[in-house]
Amino acid sequence: MGKYSKTHVHVTMTISKYICIACVVLLCTACTIAGNSDTHTDIDCSGTWKYSTCDNPEFALPSLDDRDYPELVLPGSFTQLIIDQQNLEATIWLRKKIFIGEEYRGKTLYLLLGRIGVADETFLNGIQVGANGTIPEKEDDRYHFAWQQGRSYLLPATLVRYGEYNTIAIRVFSHVISGINGYMGITEYPGGYFAHRIENKTPILINISSVALNFLFLLGLGVLAVSRTGRREYLYFFLLVLFTLAGNVTMLDFNCAISGLLRYKMFLMSLTLVNFIALHAVMEFFDIKNKYIIWMSFILGIPLVLAIVFAPDTSFLIKGAGLGTVIFVNLCIITAAVLFFMCIRRDPRRYWYFLFVAIPVPVSVLRNTCYMATFRFDELPMLIFFHVPLVFTIFALYYIYDFERMKREKDSLYSALLKKTKKMERILNSIKGESVKPDPRDMIHDVIEYLDVNYQERYDRKDLSKKFGLNEDYMGQVFKKTTGINISNYINNKRIEGAKDLLIETDAKIIDIAYHVGFDNLTHFHRQFKKQTGKTPSEYRVMMQGKEGES
């Protein structure tokens, strides 16, 4: 174990060193890019744009008189243009006249448009200069999703009218996600090109990174789930990462046409299952048995999953099942957070590490569900897929800490157990050495002596009566008449006395002490301990340590 611990610490320090180096390199790169970006002047394309909900190619022509067309402000969302559509989809034309001065003649210019939901075709002075994603034909819901791709289109010098106003037109297909998010402008190459390109690529890099992390955690948890079948929390964690990975994949930009309805069904399904499993994983990890929470999660979760699977169109899926998903996710995350804080209040020394995820993750989830409830899907940050990797990173740190702590406590607990064993041996030897045997009609004293030594073992009244050749009911009556309490309470008293000794003499965790003295339920142990001492195990340990310090 010592060799493993040293190797583990060495590997951890090595990884930490490389992470620090990578952070420094990224910081220096960002500073260099930021410094270079200040040496040029961009042409700002944000602000007021004209729009048309009619799919008319003439909207791209510079000669079109657009004075009577309505306006909207970009970057921003245009959810109001698709919210009343049956499938929450629409093809919209946007246009704006931009002045490009003579000073840009001979320079390589790029048009940067940020992220567009979800596909576009872009035109300069009536000629197409770029496209991302695919705009489907009518009655076809399959398209190439390109929401995470930051748009960057080269403006050919032959199309640019220097010293004049140029017409930029964008044909946008939106399905649930709508709007333009990010920087909009014309920049020269290299100038600010790379800085803006990195900014535009950040969302997809975040999603790909979270996919990679989730895949690594999935492999590790898969091995644990198979090798340790007795630990159900590993199975829960494996399923949690699996469905998170599925949600990740639904938001990736695949270079193929996929049904939009199917994509959003998969996204809502993964979101529902992730939070359902997260709630049950929290209950399993902290050994919380609450049948009402379990039943309610199934009663609410099953109809919601069926509504998502059988949603006939996108409008019903998002407005109906989507709203149900928001409510269900909030209920799961709030319940899990409440259960966690109940546990940390009971044993803060053991679980304080999880505060790093128990506070920010629920807050982030609540904020993201607020975006979904108000149909602001374009504002959902890609960092939502880092929630699970963050949680499992904290879990990994916790297990590293717990491993070192268990190593220290093992020696302390071993010493205390050795002293107890020697004491028990002396008692047994004194019993065997007595010259006068107990009266055969008074076997109940043998039962008491047996329980004094073996109170840690599982109590079964029937097996105990058979062991001493006594009638089960008769044994219970005589035992209570002799001791004043029944057998179960007598055993609990002995277990609490043993626990009190271990709390004083060792630094072992309360849950380990509870299991060692014979309790198989931590909540029952806490209840019995407080009933006998008036204090919780943690309070009793602190009190006794304080008394030892004074003496």
PDB file of C-alpha atoms in Angstrom, residues 238-377:
ATOM      1  CA  PHE A 238     -21.444   4.857 -15.373  1.00  0.00           C
ATOM      2  CA  LEU A 239     -25.006   5.494 -16.625  1.00  0.00           C
ATOM      3  CA  LEU A 240     -24.736   9.156 -15.607  1.00  0.00           C
ATOM      4  CA  VAL A 241     -21.641   9.672 -17.768  1.00  0.00           C
ATOM      5  CA  LEU A 242     -23.110   7.569 -20.599  1.00  0.00           C
ATOM      6  CA  PHE A 243     -26.210   9.762 -20.943  1.00  0.00           C
ATOM      7  CA  THR A 244     -24.165  12.936 -20.507  1.00  0.00           C
ATOM      8  CA  LEU A 245     -21.992  11.760 -23.385  1.00  0.00           C
ATOM      9  CA  ALA A 246     -25.150  11.167 -25.437  1.00  0.00           C
ATOM     10  CA  GLY A 247     -26.227  14.750 -24.745  1.00  0.00           C
ATOM     11  CA  ASN A 248     -22.769  15.935 -25.781  1.00  0.00           C
ATOM     12  CA  VAL A 249     -22.998  14.112 -29.083  1.00  0.00           C
ATOM     13  CA  THR A 250     -26.417  15.558 -29.963  1.00  0.00           C
ATOM     14  CA  MET A 251     -24.903  19.055 -29.964  1.00  0.00           C
ATOM     15  CA  LEU A 252     -21.889  18.199 -32.141  1.00  0.00           C
ATOM     16  CA  ASP A 253     -21.738  19.463 -35.721  1.00  0.00           C
ATOM     17  CA  PHE A 254     -21.838  16.277 -37.788  1.00  0.00           C
ATOM     18  CA  ASN A 255     -21.226  16.738 -41.492  1.00  0.00           C
ATOM     19  CA  CYS A 256     -24.443  14.983 -42.407  1.00  0.00           C
ATOM     20  CA  ALA A 257     -28.175  15.667 -42.390  1.00  0.00           C
ATOM     21  CA  ILE A 258     -30.028  14.468 -39.259  1.00  0.00           C
ATOM     22  CA  SER A 259     -33.687  14.862 -38.316  1.00  0.00           C
ATOM     23  CA  GLY A 260     -34.009  17.977 -36.157  1.00  0.00           C
ATOM     24  CA  LEU A 261     -36.918  16.472 -34.196  1.00  0.00           C
ATOM     25  CA  LEU A 262     -34.832  13.377 -33.416  1.00  0.00           C
ATOM     26  CA  ARG A 263     -31.878  15.533 -32.311  1.00  0.00           C
ATOM     27  CA  TYR A 264     -33.922  17.498 -29.776  1.00  0.00           C
ATOM     28  CA  LYS A 265     -35.659  14.340 -28.549  1.00  0.00           C
ATOM     29  CA  MET A 266     -32.242  12.832 -27.815  1.00  0.00           C
ATOM     30  CA  PHE A 267     -31.113  16.034 -26.080  1.00  0.00           C
ATOM     31  CA  LEU A 268     -34.176  16.251 -23.784  1.00  0.00           C
ATOM     32  CA  MET A 269     -34.041  12.504 -23.126  1.00  0.00           C
ATOM     33  CA  SER A 270     -30.403  12.635 -22.080  1.00  0.00           C
ATOM     34  CA  LEU A 271     -31.072  15.714 -19.911  1.00  0.00           C
ATOM     35  CA  THR A 272     -33.951  13.944 -18.156  1.00  0.00           C
ATOM     36  CA  LEU A 273     -32.070  10.683 -17.582  1.00  0.00           C
ATOM     37  CA  VAL A 274     -28.875  12.402 -16.428  1.00  0.00           C
ATOM     38  CA  ASN A 275     -30.703  14.256 -13.650  1.00  0.00           C
ATOM     39  CA  PHE A 276     -32.832  11.218 -12.737  1.00  0.00           C
ATOM     40  CA  ILE A 277     -29.732   9.048 -12.367  1.00  0.00           C
ATOM     41  CA  ALA A 278     -27.823  11.841 -10.596  1.00  0.00           C
ATOM     42  CA  LEU A 279     -30.516  11.961  -7.906  1.00  0.00           C
ATOM     43  CA  HIS A 280     -30.388   8.186  -7.374  1.00  0.00           C
ATOM     44  CA  ALA A 281     -26.563   8.207  -7.444  1.00  0.00           C
ATOM     45  CA  VAL A 282     -26.506  10.820  -4.665  1.00  0.00           C
ATOM     46  CA  MET A 283     -28.911   8.713  -2.587  1.00  0.00           C
ATOM     47  CA  GLU A 284     -26.821   5.577  -3.143  1.00  0.00           C
ATOM     48  CA  PHE A 285     -23.498   7.282  -2.421  1.00  0.00           C
ATOM     49  CA  PHE A 286     -24.696   8.795   0.854  1.00  0.00           C
ATOM     50  CA  ASP A 287     -26.691   5.639   1.753  1.00  0.00           C
ATOM     51  CA  ILE A 288     -30.032   7.460   1.891  1.00  0.00           C
ATOM     52  CA  LYS A 289     -33.112   5.230   1.821  1.00  0.00           C
ATOM     53  CA  ASN A 290     -36.236   7.258   1.104  1.00  0.00           C
ATOM     54  CA  LYS A 291     -38.972   5.349  -0.705  1.00  0.00           C
ATOM     55  CA  TYR A 292     -41.074   8.497  -1.261  1.00  0.00           C
ATOM     56  CA  ILE A 293     -38.316  10.221  -3.262  1.00  0.00           C
ATOM     57  CA  ILE A 294     -37.683   7.025  -5.239  1.00  0.00           C
ATOM     58  CA  TRP A 295     -41.358   6.533  -6.091  1.00  0.00           C
ATOM     59  CA  MET A 296     -41.926  10.186  -6.989  1.00  0.00           C
ATOM     60  CA  SER A 297     -38.908  10.204  -9.308  1.00  0.00           C
ATOM     61  CA  PHE A 298     -40.363   7.226 -11.201  1.00  0.00           C
ATOM     62  CA  ILE A 299     -43.928   8.575 -11.191  1.00  0.00           C
ATOM     63  CA  LEU A 300     -42.773  11.884 -12.701  1.00  0.00           C
ATOM     64  CA  GLY A 301     -39.947  10.530 -14.869  1.00  0.00           C
ATOM     65  CA  ILE A 302     -41.696   7.721 -16.769  1.00  0.00           C
ATOM     66  CA  PRO A 303     -44.561   9.845 -18.242  1.00  0.00           C
ATOM     67  CA  LEU A 304     -42.027  12.541 -19.154  1.00  0.00           C
ATOM     68  CA  VAL A 305     -39.833  10.062 -21.050  1.00  0.00           C
ATOM     69  CA  LEU A 306     -42.903   8.728 -22.901  1.00  0.00           C
ATOM     70  CA  ALA A 307     -43.959  12.293 -23.812  1.00  0.00           C
ATOM     71  CA  ILE A 308     -40.501  12.962 -25.260  1.00  0.00           C
ATOM     72  CA  VAL A 309     -40.356   9.702 -27.219  1.00  0.00           C
ATOM     73  CA  PHE A 310     -43.834  10.046 -28.771  1.00  0.00           C
ATOM     74  CA  ALA A 311     -43.836  13.829 -29.365  1.00  0.00           C
ATOM     75  CA  PRO A 312     -45.416  14.289 -32.840  1.00  0.00           C
ATOM     76  CA  ASP A 313     -43.671  17.570 -33.689  1.00  0.00           C
ATOM     77  CA  THR A 314     -41.081  20.000 -32.398  1.00  0.00           C
ATOM     78  CA  SER A 315     -43.643  22.454 -31.033  1.00  0.00           C
ATOM     79  CA  PHE A 316     -45.188  19.828 -28.725  1.00  0.00           C
ATOM     80  CA  LEU A 317     -41.724  18.492 -27.844  1.00  0.00           C
ATOM     81  CA  ILE A 318     -40.291  21.861 -26.745  1.00  0.00           C
ATOM     82  CA  LYS A 319     -43.382  23.628 -25.379  1.00  0.00           C
ATOM     83  CA  GLY A 320     -44.880  20.560 -23.697  1.00  0.00           C
ATOM     84  CA  ALA A 321     -42.274  17.889 -22.940  1.00  0.00           C
ATOM     85  CA  GLY A 322     -39.526  20.528 -22.794  1.00  0.00           C
ATOM     86  CA  LEU A 323     -41.321  22.464 -20.061  1.00  0.00           C
ATOM     87  CA  GLY A 324     -41.899  19.182 -18.205  1.00  0.00           C
ATOM     88  CA  THR A 325     -38.186  18.432 -18.511  1.00  0.00           C
ATOM     89  CA  VAL A 326     -37.314  21.833 -17.009  1.00  0.00           C
ATOM     90  CA  ILE A 327     -39.584  21.188 -14.002  1.00  0.00           C
ATOM     91  CA  PHE A 328     -38.314  17.611 -13.532  1.00  0.00           C
ATOM     92  CA  VAL A 329     -34.646  18.633 -13.786  1.00  0.00           C
ATOM     93  CA  ASN A 330     -35.120  21.373 -11.188  1.00  0.00           C
ATOM     94  CA  LEU A 331     -36.909  19.010  -8.810  1.00  0.00           C
ATOM     95  CA  CYS A 332     -34.117  16.419  -9.145  1.00  0.00           C
ATOM     96  CA  ILE A 333     -31.253  18.878  -8.709  1.00  0.00           C
ATOM     97  CA  ILE A 334     -32.883  20.681  -5.737  1.00  0.00           C
ATOM     98  CA  THR A 335     -33.709  17.372  -4.016  1.00  0.00           C
ATOM     99  CA  ALA A 336     -30.152  16.082  -4.553  1.00  0.00           C
ATOM    100  CA  ALA A 337     -28.707  19.338  -3.183  1.00  0.00           C
ATOM    101  CA  VAL A 338     -30.945  19.194  -0.075  1.00  0.00           C
ATOM    102  CA  LEU A 339     -29.953  15.560   0.589  1.00  0.00           C
ATOM    103  CA  PHE A 340     -26.287  16.468   0.205  1.00  0.00           C
ATOM    104  CA  PHE A 341     -26.462  19.362   2.664  1.00  0.00           C
ATOM    105  CA  MET A 342     -28.247  17.107   5.158  1.00  0.00           C
ATOM    106  CA  CYS A 343     -25.312  14.675   4.899  1.00  0.00           C
ATOM    107  CA  ILE A 344     -22.613  17.341   5.135  1.00  0.00           C
ATOM    108  CA  ARG A 345     -24.313  18.758   8.220  1.00  0.00           C
ATOM    109  CA  ARG A 346     -24.109  15.310   9.790  1.00  0.00           C
ATOM    110  CA  ASP A 347     -20.475  14.624   8.828  1.00  0.00           C
ATOM    111  CA  PRO A 348     -18.811  17.851   7.549  1.00  0.00           C
ATOM    112  CA  ARG A 349     -15.235  16.580   7.870  1.00  0.00           C
ATOM    113  CA  ARG A 350     -15.878  13.825   5.382  1.00  0.00           C
ATOM    114  CA  TYR A 351     -17.917  15.573   2.704  1.00  0.00           C
ATOM    115  CA  TRP A 352     -16.777  19.219   2.635  1.00  0.00           C
ATOM    116  CA  TYR A 353     -14.887  18.612  -0.648  1.00  0.00           C
ATOM    117  CA  PHE A 354     -18.182  18.287  -2.489  1.00  0.00           C
ATOM    118  CA  LEU A 355     -19.115  21.889  -1.748  1.00  0.00           C
ATOM    119  CA  PHE A 356     -17.060  22.783  -4.840  1.00  0.00           C
ATOM    120  CA  VAL A 357     -19.763  21.143  -6.996  1.00  0.00           C
ATOM    121  CA  ALA A 358     -22.787  21.112  -4.664  1.00  0.00           C
ATOM    122  CA  ILE A 359     -23.210  24.883  -4.985  1.00  0.00           C
ATOM    123  CA  PRO A 360     -22.081  25.941  -8.513  1.00  0.00           C
ATOM    124  CA  VAL A 361     -23.539  22.976 -10.430  1.00  0.00           C
ATOM    125  CA  PRO A 362     -27.148  23.350  -9.155  1.00  0.00           C
ATOM    126  CA  VAL A 363     -26.947  27.128  -9.686  1.00  0.00           C
ATOM    127  CA  SER A 364     -25.713  26.578 -13.257  1.00  0.00           C
ATOM    128  CA  VAL A 365     -28.409  23.976 -13.937  1.00  0.00           C
ATOM    129  CA  LEU A 366     -31.143  26.296 -12.623  1.00  0.00           C
ATOM    130  CA  ARG A 367     -29.841  29.118 -14.825  1.00  0.00           C
ATOM    131  CA  ASN A 368     -29.732  26.884 -17.911  1.00  0.00           C
ATOM    132  CA  THR A 369     -33.245  25.552 -17.321  1.00  0.00           C
ATOM    133  CA  CYS A 370     -34.371  29.197 -17.081  1.00  0.00           C
ATOM    134  CA  TYR A 371     -32.971  29.736 -20.585  1.00  0.00           C
ATOM    135  CA  MET A 372     -34.875  26.670 -21.808  1.00  0.00           C
ATOM    136  CA  ALA A 373     -38.141  27.697 -20.141  1.00  0.00           C
ATOM    137  CA  THR A 374     -37.987  31.094 -21.862  1.00  0.00           C
ATOM    138  CA  PHE A 375     -36.975  29.539 -25.235  1.00  0.00           C
ATOM    139  CA  ARG A 376     -33.536  31.212 -25.203  1.00  0.00           C
ATOM    140  CA  PHE A 377     -31.745  28.109 -26.437  1.00  0.00           C
TER     141      PHE A 377
END
